[in-house]
GROMACS .gro file of C-alpha atoms in nm:
model
  363
    1UNK     CA    1   6.734  -3.104  -3.824
    2UNK     CA    2   6.527  -2.780  -3.787
    3UNK     CA    3   6.354  -2.743  -3.444
    4UNK     CA    4   5.995  -2.787  -3.608
    5UNK     CA    5   6.129  -3.139  -3.743
    6UNK     CA    6   6.230  -3.221  -3.427
    7UNK     CA    7   5.904  -3.167  -3.266
    8UNK     CA    8   5.736  -3.340  -3.546
    9UNK     CA    9   5.873  -3.654  -3.469
   10UNK     CA   10   5.746  -3.645  -3.104
   11UNK     CA   11   5.474  -3.826  -3.004
   12UNK     CA   12   5.290  -3.569  -2.817
   13UNK     CA   13   5.337  -3.308  -3.079
   14UNK     CA   14   5.183  -3.529  -3.367
   15UNK     CA   15   4.874  -3.577  -3.140
   16UNK     CA   16   4.814  -3.182  -3.098
   17UNK     CA   17   4.858  -3.150  -3.470
   18UNK     CA   18   4.624  -3.394  -3.534
   19UNK     CA   19   4.362  -3.277  -3.284
   20UNK     CA   20   4.430  -2.905  -3.466
   21UNK     CA   21   4.328  -3.076  -3.795
   22UNK     CA   22   4.038  -3.254  -3.657
   23UNK     CA   23   3.914  -2.918  -3.493
   24UNK     CA   24   3.991  -2.762  -3.849
   25UNK     CA   25   3.793  -2.988  -4.053
   26UNK     CA   26   3.487  -2.987  -3.827
   27UNK     CA   27   3.408  -2.640  -3.824
   28UNK     CA   28   3.483  -2.574  -4.230
   29UNK     CA   29   3.079  -2.571  -4.218
   30UNK     CA   30   2.932  -2.278  -3.986
   31UNK     CA   31   2.651  -2.300  -3.780
   32UNK     CA   32   2.337  -2.107  -3.889
   33UNK     CA   33   2.227  -1.823  -3.677
   34UNK     CA   34   1.871  -1.690  -3.676
   35UNK     CA   35   1.854  -1.335  -3.498
   36UNK     CA   36   1.559  -1.323  -3.259
   37UNK     CA   37   1.649  -0.953  -3.179
   38UNK     CA   38   1.853  -0.744  -3.209
   39UNK     CA   39   1.888  -0.381  -2.997
   40UNK     CA   40   2.145  -0.177  -3.249
   41UNK     CA   41   1.895  -0.225  -3.528
   42UNK     CA   42   1.642  -0.014  -3.383
   43UNK     CA   43   1.517   0.304  -3.499
   44UNK     CA   44   1.358   0.481  -3.217
   45UNK     CA   45   1.357   0.447  -2.843
   46UNK     CA   46   1.357   0.060  -2.771
   47UNK     CA   47   1.102   0.124  -2.453
   48UNK     CA   48   1.218  -0.121  -2.259
   49UNK     CA   49   1.110  -0.113  -1.875
   50UNK     CA   50   1.319  -0.024  -1.561
   51UNK     CA   51   1.242  -0.041  -1.231
   52UNK     CA   52   1.305   0.159  -1.027
   53UNK     CA   53   1.285   0.466  -1.202
   54UNK     CA   54   1.620   0.642  -1.114
   55UNK     CA   55   1.835   0.353  -1.203
   56UNK     CA   56   1.898   0.249  -1.564
   57UNK     CA   57   1.868   0.487  -1.855
   58UNK     CA   58   1.815   0.528  -2.188
   59UNK     CA   59   2.014   0.731  -2.412
   60UNK     CA   60   2.181   0.773  -2.721
   61UNK     CA   61   2.520   0.600  -2.770
   62UNK     CA   62   2.768   0.515  -2.982
   63UNK     CA   63   2.933   0.117  -3.113
   64UNK     CA   64   3.273   0.089  -3.127
   65UNK     CA   65   3.253   0.200  -3.505
   66UNK     CA   66   3.080   0.520  -3.398
   67UNK     CA   67   2.721   0.449  -3.557
   68UNK     CA   68   2.467   0.614  -3.336
   69UNK     CA   69   2.293   0.333  -3.112
   70UNK     CA   70   2.037   0.306  -2.820
   71UNK     CA   71   2.193   0.175  -2.527
   72UNK     CA   72   2.091   0.147  -2.149
   73UNK     CA   73   2.307   0.340  -1.880
   74UNK     CA   74   2.317   0.351  -1.518
   75UNK     CA   75   2.579   0.461  -1.236
   76UNK     CA   76   2.480   0.467  -0.888
   77UNK     CA   77   2.772   0.392  -0.722
   78UNK     CA   78   2.768   0.659  -0.457
   79UNK     CA   79   2.479   0.454  -0.344
   80UNK     CA   80   2.490   0.136  -0.123
   81UNK     CA   81   2.213  -0.134  -0.181
   82UNK     CA   82   2.168  -0.110  -0.518
   83UNK     CA   83   1.917  -0.323  -0.749
   84UNK     CA   84   1.850  -0.170  -1.089
   85UNK     CA   85   1.638  -0.407  -1.310
   86UNK     CA   86   1.603  -0.336  -1.715
   87UNK     CA   87   1.356  -0.551  -1.878
   88UNK     CA   88   1.325  -0.622  -2.235
   89UNK     CA   89   0.989  -0.663  -2.472
   90UNK     CA   90   0.875  -1.003  -2.549
   91UNK     CA   91   1.062  -1.240  -2.781
   92UNK     CA   92   0.934  -1.484  -2.974
   93UNK     CA   93   1.095  -1.826  -2.943
   94UNK     CA   94   1.022  -1.937  -3.294
   95UNK     CA   95   1.071  -2.324  -3.217
   96UNK     CA   96   1.418  -2.251  -3.059
   97UNK     CA   97   1.513  -2.490  -2.789
   98UNK     CA   98   1.829  -2.325  -2.678
   99UNK     CA   99   1.903  -1.926  -2.673
  100UNK     CA  100   2.194  -1.715  -2.721
  101UNK     CA  101   2.240  -1.353  -2.591
  102UNK     CA  102   2.536  -1.181  -2.735
  103UNK     CA  103   2.615  -0.853  -2.500
  104UNK     CA  104   2.804  -0.549  -2.543
  105UNK     CA  105   2.910  -0.300  -2.267
  106UNK     CA  106   3.131  -0.110  -2.106
  107UNK     CA  107   3.225  -0.080  -1.710
  108UNK     CA  108   3.374   0.210  -1.519
  109UNK     CA  109   3.650   0.079  -1.317
  110UNK     CA  110   3.535   0.114  -0.964
  111UNK     CA  111   3.950   0.245  -0.841
  112UNK     CA  112   3.911   0.535  -1.083
  113UNK     CA  113   3.614   0.666  -0.939
  114UNK     CA  114   3.719   0.899  -0.636
  115UNK     CA  115   3.554   0.866  -0.324
  116UNK     CA  116   3.356   0.578  -0.404
  117UNK     CA  117   3.230   0.347  -0.142
  118UNK     CA  118   3.304  -0.023  -0.121
  119UNK     CA  119   2.962  -0.103  -0.247
  120UNK     CA  120   3.116  -0.023  -0.638
  121UNK     CA  121   3.072  -0.334  -0.875
  122UNK     CA  122   3.210  -0.444  -1.217
  123UNK     CA  123   2.916  -0.708  -1.265
  124UNK     CA  124   2.611  -0.760  -1.366
  125UNK     CA  125   2.338  -0.996  -1.359
  126UNK     CA  126   2.157  -1.177  -1.673
  127UNK     CA  127   1.771  -1.316  -1.628
  128UNK     CA  128   1.496  -1.475  -1.844
  129UNK     CA  129   1.170  -1.528  -1.788
  130UNK     CA  130   0.952  -1.775  -2.039
  131UNK     CA  131   0.565  -1.732  -2.067
  132UNK     CA  132   0.310  -1.798  -2.340
  133UNK     CA  133   0.232  -1.453  -2.468
  134UNK     CA  134   0.314  -1.101  -2.381
  135UNK     CA  135   0.207  -1.028  -1.992
  136UNK     CA  136   0.440  -0.846  -1.841
  137UNK     CA  137   0.375  -0.513  -1.679
  138UNK     CA  138   0.531  -0.324  -1.419
  139UNK     CA  139   0.511  -0.553  -1.158
  140UNK     CA  140   0.521  -0.857  -1.341
  141UNK     CA  141   0.696  -1.067  -1.304
  142UNK     CA  142   0.847  -0.963  -0.984
  143UNK     CA  143   1.187  -0.812  -0.998
  144UNK     CA  144   1.326  -1.079  -0.859
  145UNK     CA  145   1.536  -1.379  -0.890
  146UNK     CA  146   1.228  -1.663  -0.904
  147UNK     CA  147   1.021  -1.610  -1.076
  148UNK     CA  148   1.340  -1.473  -1.291
  149UNK     CA  149   1.569  -1.771  -1.330
  150UNK     CA  150   1.918  -1.664  -1.400
  151UNK     CA  151   2.156  -1.724  -1.654
  152UNK     CA  152   2.488  -1.613  -1.512
  153UNK     CA  153   2.684  -1.298  -1.378
  154UNK     CA  154   2.863  -1.086  -1.641
  155UNK     CA  155   3.176  -0.964  -1.581
  156UNK     CA  156   3.412  -0.711  -1.825
  157UNK     CA  157   3.758  -0.832  -1.933
  158UNK     CA  158   3.839  -0.458  -1.934
  159UNK     CA  159   3.711  -0.145  -1.730
  160UNK     CA  160   3.795   0.188  -1.825
  161UNK     CA  161   3.903   0.456  -1.624
  162UNK     CA  162   3.898   0.870  -1.652
  163UNK     CA  163   4.170   0.898  -1.835
  164UNK     CA  164   4.029   0.644  -2.115
  165UNK     CA  165   3.693   0.828  -2.074
  166UNK     CA  166   3.876   1.193  -2.131
  167UNK     CA  167   4.067   1.028  -2.446
  168UNK     CA  168   3.750   0.898  -2.583
  169UNK     CA  169   3.892   0.559  -2.563
  170UNK     CA  170   3.642   0.309  -2.577
  171UNK     CA  171   3.690  -0.059  -2.402
  172UNK     CA  172   3.397  -0.247  -2.542
  173UNK     CA  173   3.344  -0.616  -2.400
  174UNK     CA  174   3.132  -0.880  -2.572
  175UNK     CA  175   3.017  -1.137  -2.401
  176UNK     CA  176   2.796  -1.435  -2.514
  177UNK     CA  177   2.564  -1.646  -2.276
  178UNK     CA  178   2.293  -1.946  -2.367
  179UNK     CA  179   2.046  -2.106  -2.203
  180UNK     CA  180   1.785  -2.371  -2.236
  181UNK     CA  181   1.599  -2.571  -2.264
  182UNK     CA  182   1.311  -2.315  -2.343
  183UNK     CA  183   0.972  -2.465  -2.444
  184UNK     CA  184   0.749  -2.171  -2.398
  185UNK     CA  185   0.626  -1.950  -2.701
  186UNK     CA  186   0.856  -1.638  -2.596
  187UNK     CA  187   1.017  -1.480  -2.306
  188UNK     CA  188   1.171  -1.172  -2.170
  189UNK     CA  189   1.544  -1.135  -2.104
  190UNK     CA  190   1.651  -0.866  -1.788
  191UNK     CA  191   1.952  -0.728  -1.660
  192UNK     CA  192   2.016  -0.641  -1.284
  193UNK     CA  193   2.269  -0.395  -1.144
  194UNK     CA  194   2.372  -0.388  -0.813
  195UNK     CA  195   2.645  -0.070  -0.793
  196UNK     CA  196   2.779  -0.071  -1.166
  197UNK     CA  197   2.867   0.188  -1.347
  198UNK     CA  198   2.844   0.067  -1.673
  199UNK     CA  199   2.652   0.122  -2.018
  200UNK     CA  200   2.470  -0.163  -2.231
  201UNK     CA  201   2.570  -0.087  -2.539
  202UNK     CA  202   2.412  -0.390  -2.742
  203UNK     CA  203   2.204  -0.691  -2.739
  204UNK     CA  204   2.163  -0.981  -2.977
  205UNK     CA  205   1.943  -1.232  -2.918
  206UNK     CA  206   1.978  -1.530  -3.143
  207UNK     CA  207   1.943  -1.932  -3.144
  208UNK     CA  208   2.175  -2.169  -3.401
  209UNK     CA  209   2.105  -2.434  -3.627
  210UNK     CA  210   2.313  -2.693  -3.837
  211UNK     CA  211   2.316  -2.561  -4.200
  212UNK     CA  212   2.197  -2.764  -4.493
  213UNK     CA  213   2.444  -2.949  -4.613
  214UNK     CA  214   2.593  -3.279  -4.837
  215UNK     CA  215   2.735  -3.547  -4.637
  216UNK     CA  216   2.819  -3.937  -4.764
  217UNK     CA  217   2.625  -3.893  -5.061
  218UNK     CA  218   2.287  -3.764  -4.851
  219UNK     CA  219   2.093  -3.399  -4.841
  220UNK     CA  220   2.040  -3.324  -4.521
  221UNK     CA  221   1.829  -3.022  -4.471
  222UNK     CA  222   1.885  -2.714  -4.194
  223UNK     CA  223   1.830  -2.860  -3.810
  224UNK     CA  224   1.781  -2.673  -3.518
  225UNK     CA  225   2.044  -2.775  -3.244
  226UNK     CA  226   1.928  -2.917  -2.911
  227UNK     CA  227   1.815  -2.779  -2.617
  228UNK     CA  228   2.182  -2.838  -2.408
  229UNK     CA  229   2.493  -2.738  -2.526
  230UNK     CA  230   2.593  -3.100  -2.514
  231UNK     CA  231   2.276  -3.224  -2.716
  232UNK     CA  232   2.306  -3.414  -3.040
  233UNK     CA  233   2.011  -3.410  -3.236
  234UNK     CA  234   1.960  -3.674  -3.526
  235UNK     CA  235   1.912  -3.618  -3.856
  236UNK     CA  236   1.803  -3.837  -4.134
  237UNK     CA  237   1.947  -3.750  -4.476
  238UNK     CA  238   1.845  -3.805  -4.848
  239UNK     CA  239   2.058  -3.934  -5.095
  240UNK     CA  240   2.143  -3.753  -5.374
  241UNK     CA  241   1.966  -3.788  -5.725
  242UNK     CA  242   2.050  -4.137  -5.870
  243UNK     CA  243   2.177  -4.283  -5.519
  244UNK     CA  244   2.097  -4.514  -5.308
  245UNK     CA  245   2.148  -4.593  -4.918
  246UNK     CA  246   2.371  -4.888  -4.778
  247UNK     CA  247   2.482  -5.002  -4.468
  248UNK     CA  248   2.275  -4.819  -4.223
  249UNK     CA  249   1.992  -4.548  -4.226
  250UNK     CA  250   2.188  -4.261  -4.325
  251UNK     CA  251   2.196  -4.002  -4.031
  252UNK     CA  252   2.392  -3.702  -3.933
  253UNK     CA  253   2.424  -3.539  -3.573
  254UNK     CA  254   2.380  -3.156  -3.467
  255UNK     CA  255   2.521  -3.014  -3.189
  256UNK     CA  256   2.407  -2.818  -2.951
  257UNK     CA  257   2.671  -2.495  -3.143
  258UNK     CA  258   2.510  -2.561  -3.451
  259UNK     CA  259   2.805  -2.782  -3.631
  260UNK     CA  260   2.737  -3.093  -3.802
  261UNK     CA  261   2.896  -3.431  -3.660
  262UNK     CA  262   2.884  -3.816  -3.651
  263UNK     CA  263   2.790  -3.924  -3.977
  264UNK     CA  264   2.626  -4.281  -3.988
  265UNK     CA  265   2.589  -4.437  -4.298
  266UNK     CA  266   2.637  -4.352  -4.634
  267UNK     CA  267   2.457  -4.328  -5.000
  268UNK     CA  268   2.611  -4.456  -5.306
  269UNK     CA  269   2.566  -4.391  -5.673
  270UNK     CA  270   2.319  -4.662  -5.857
  271UNK     CA  271   2.475  -4.846  -6.108
  272UNK     CA  272   2.552  -4.647  -6.420
  273UNK     CA  273   2.635  -4.336  -6.214
  274UNK     CA  274   2.949  -4.197  -6.094
  275UNK     CA  275   3.010  -4.003  -5.802
  276UNK     CA  276   3.139  -3.664  -5.854
  277UNK     CA  277   3.178  -3.294  -5.667
  278UNK     CA  278   3.291  -3.459  -5.363
  279UNK     CA  279   3.014  -3.657  -5.372
  280UNK     CA  280   2.752  -3.422  -5.424
  281UNK     CA  281   2.640  -3.517  -5.734
  282UNK     CA  282   2.558  -3.878  -5.896
  283UNK     CA  283   2.601  -3.815  -6.278
  284UNK     CA  284   2.564  -4.075  -6.553
  285UNK     CA  285   2.874  -4.211  -6.697
  286UNK     CA  286   2.914  -4.025  -7.066
  287UNK     CA  287   2.954  -4.091  -7.460
  288UNK     CA  288   3.140  -3.844  -7.636
  289UNK     CA  289   3.132  -3.804  -8.013
  290UNK     CA  290   3.305  -3.563  -8.289
  291UNK     CA  291   3.151  -3.448  -8.569
  292UNK     CA  292   3.280  -3.246  -8.846
  293UNK     CA  293   3.018  -3.068  -9.037
  294UNK     CA  294   3.135  -2.856  -9.360
  295UNK     CA  295   2.908  -2.617  -9.502
  296UNK     CA  296   2.631  -2.401  -9.366
  297UNK     CA  297   2.353  -2.635  -9.383
  298UNK     CA  298   2.162  -2.691  -9.061
  299UNK     CA  299   2.252  -3.010  -8.892
  300UNK     CA  300   2.019  -3.231  -8.686
  301UNK     CA  301   2.198  -3.525  -8.521
  302UNK     CA  302   2.025  -3.731  -8.196
  303UNK     CA  303   2.039  -4.069  -8.047
  304UNK     CA  304   1.884  -4.353  -8.201
  305UNK     CA  305   1.744  -4.471  -7.934
  306UNK     CA  306   1.471  -4.363  -7.693
  307UNK     CA  307   1.649  -4.084  -7.574
  308UNK     CA  308   1.470  -3.814  -7.715
  309UNK     CA  309   1.598  -3.508  -7.498
  310UNK     CA  310   1.966  -3.630  -7.607
  311UNK     CA  311   1.987  -3.383  -7.941
  312UNK     CA  312   2.231  -3.079  -8.057
  313UNK     CA  313   2.127  -2.879  -8.351
  314UNK     CA  314   2.444  -2.735  -8.529
  315UNK     CA  315   2.537  -2.528  -8.806
  316UNK     CA  316   2.882  -2.578  -8.966
  317UNK     CA  317   3.257  -2.646  -8.812
  318UNK     CA  318   3.376  -2.877  -8.593
  319UNK     CA  319   3.131  -3.011  -8.292
  320UNK     CA  320   3.226  -3.227  -8.019
  321UNK     CA  321   2.951  -3.304  -7.772
  322UNK     CA  322   2.898  -3.552  -7.445
  323UNK     CA  323   2.570  -3.692  -7.341
  324UNK     CA  324   2.449  -3.862  -7.014
  325UNK     CA  325   2.309  -4.211  -7.076
  326UNK     CA  326   1.976  -4.292  -6.944
  327UNK     CA  327   2.031  -4.590  -6.650
  328UNK     CA  328   1.914  -4.874  -6.874
  329UNK     CA  329   2.131  -4.775  -7.175
  330UNK     CA  330   2.423  -4.739  -6.940
  331UNK     CA  331   2.345  -5.095  -6.782
  332UNK     CA  332   2.358  -5.270  -7.093
  333UNK     CA  333   2.667  -5.105  -7.232
  334UNK     CA  334   2.847  -5.252  -6.838
  335UNK     CA  335   2.675  -5.611  -6.922
  336UNK     CA  336   2.683  -5.649  -7.297
  337UNK     CA  337   3.021  -5.648  -7.465
  338UNK     CA  338   3.116  -5.497  -7.755
  339UNK     CA  339   2.746  -5.303  -7.768
  340UNK     CA  340   2.719  -5.111  -8.083
  341UNK     CA  341   2.495  -4.755  -8.058
  342UNK     CA  342   2.364  -4.655  -8.370
  343UNK     CA  343   2.356  -4.251  -8.443
  344UNK     CA  344   2.167  -4.089  -8.719
  345UNK     CA  345   2.290  -3.761  -8.870
  346UNK     CA  346   1.990  -3.616  -9.097
  347UNK     CA  347   2.141  -3.396  -9.374
  348UNK     CA  348   1.976  -3.202  -9.745
  349UNK     CA  349   1.705  -3.464  -9.673
  350UNK     CA  350   1.941  -3.757  -9.636
  351UNK     CA  351   1.982  -4.000  -9.389
  352UNK     CA  352   2.332  -4.154  -9.305
  353UNK     CA  353   2.293  -4.418  -8.999
  354UNK     CA  354   2.614  -4.563  -8.830
  355UNK     CA  355   2.732  -4.785  -8.568
  356UNK     CA  356   2.926  -4.621  -8.290
  357UNK     CA  357   3.137  -4.858  -8.014
  358UNK     CA  358   2.981  -4.776  -7.708
  359UNK     CA  359   3.218  -5.011  -7.446
  360UNK     CA  360   3.529  -4.812  -7.577
  361UNK     CA  361   3.403  -4.457  -7.548
  362UNK     CA  362   3.293  -4.459  -7.205
  363UNK     CA  363   3.435  -4.219  -6.987
   0.00000   0.00000   0.00000
């Protein structure tokens, strides 16, 4: 027995594999992200507010693909007691309850800077401030924690040195943080430097929604994620056409990351319909006929029942067709043994009628 086979028999290994399979299943349907602000899409200066004036500076820079973008940088590492802020413009919330911020940045390794004091840092702080309209000025809100709410201290996984700088090596860090609940019409973000040599390359602000899906025979529309990362937002489902609810009311829960979890209840197809395409469609049972026509006459043939939409026009040759039955007709087919269906072929001003055994040809 090989090593993989040996491990697969171990309970712990099996449990781990089950968890991996479960996680894979859960993430088949990815969250929908609606972007509220993306600094990389700016075609002119970002025009964010800085304090003090000798702190952050807006410059043209490059992303990891060497595309030109607008960035903010600061490097006052030789001066102690730094407190440099940069504030975004007002960002509309658009109904979101939890906000996600993706930051791309580079940080200089303090140990690679000669003669630097012990005040050099390799981190910065992220804050937010909510308000119902754009009221910020150069002095409001005050540049301090409270009224600003701190989200987190952001540290770099990788920092660059003078050697990297000389070799044009880009070491860009990407960090994502989230905060909530938010309830005002909009908010500002602020980034506080207190002694780093860094560049804030890109900032993207977004919120997440659970996407429109069909689960357990029901349709669930896009649903906003909750205010907390652990939130579960209940969404009511609607049965697919020709489906009906059974058991308990059909619900699905949207978690804080915009993923659907915990289905409750289900819809099933009504009598006379079958579930196809993984439960996304309830399709009526079908009857199939094979008709062979010789010559070039136009032949019109249709059901001899109250189903005027079920008709086809064929010209010559062999033709096979399948038609969905109406719910009433299908119920009759299931309830009455040997029910026969009349059909009519009109050809050369002649009407030929025949009987067709429906029950034997249900598919």
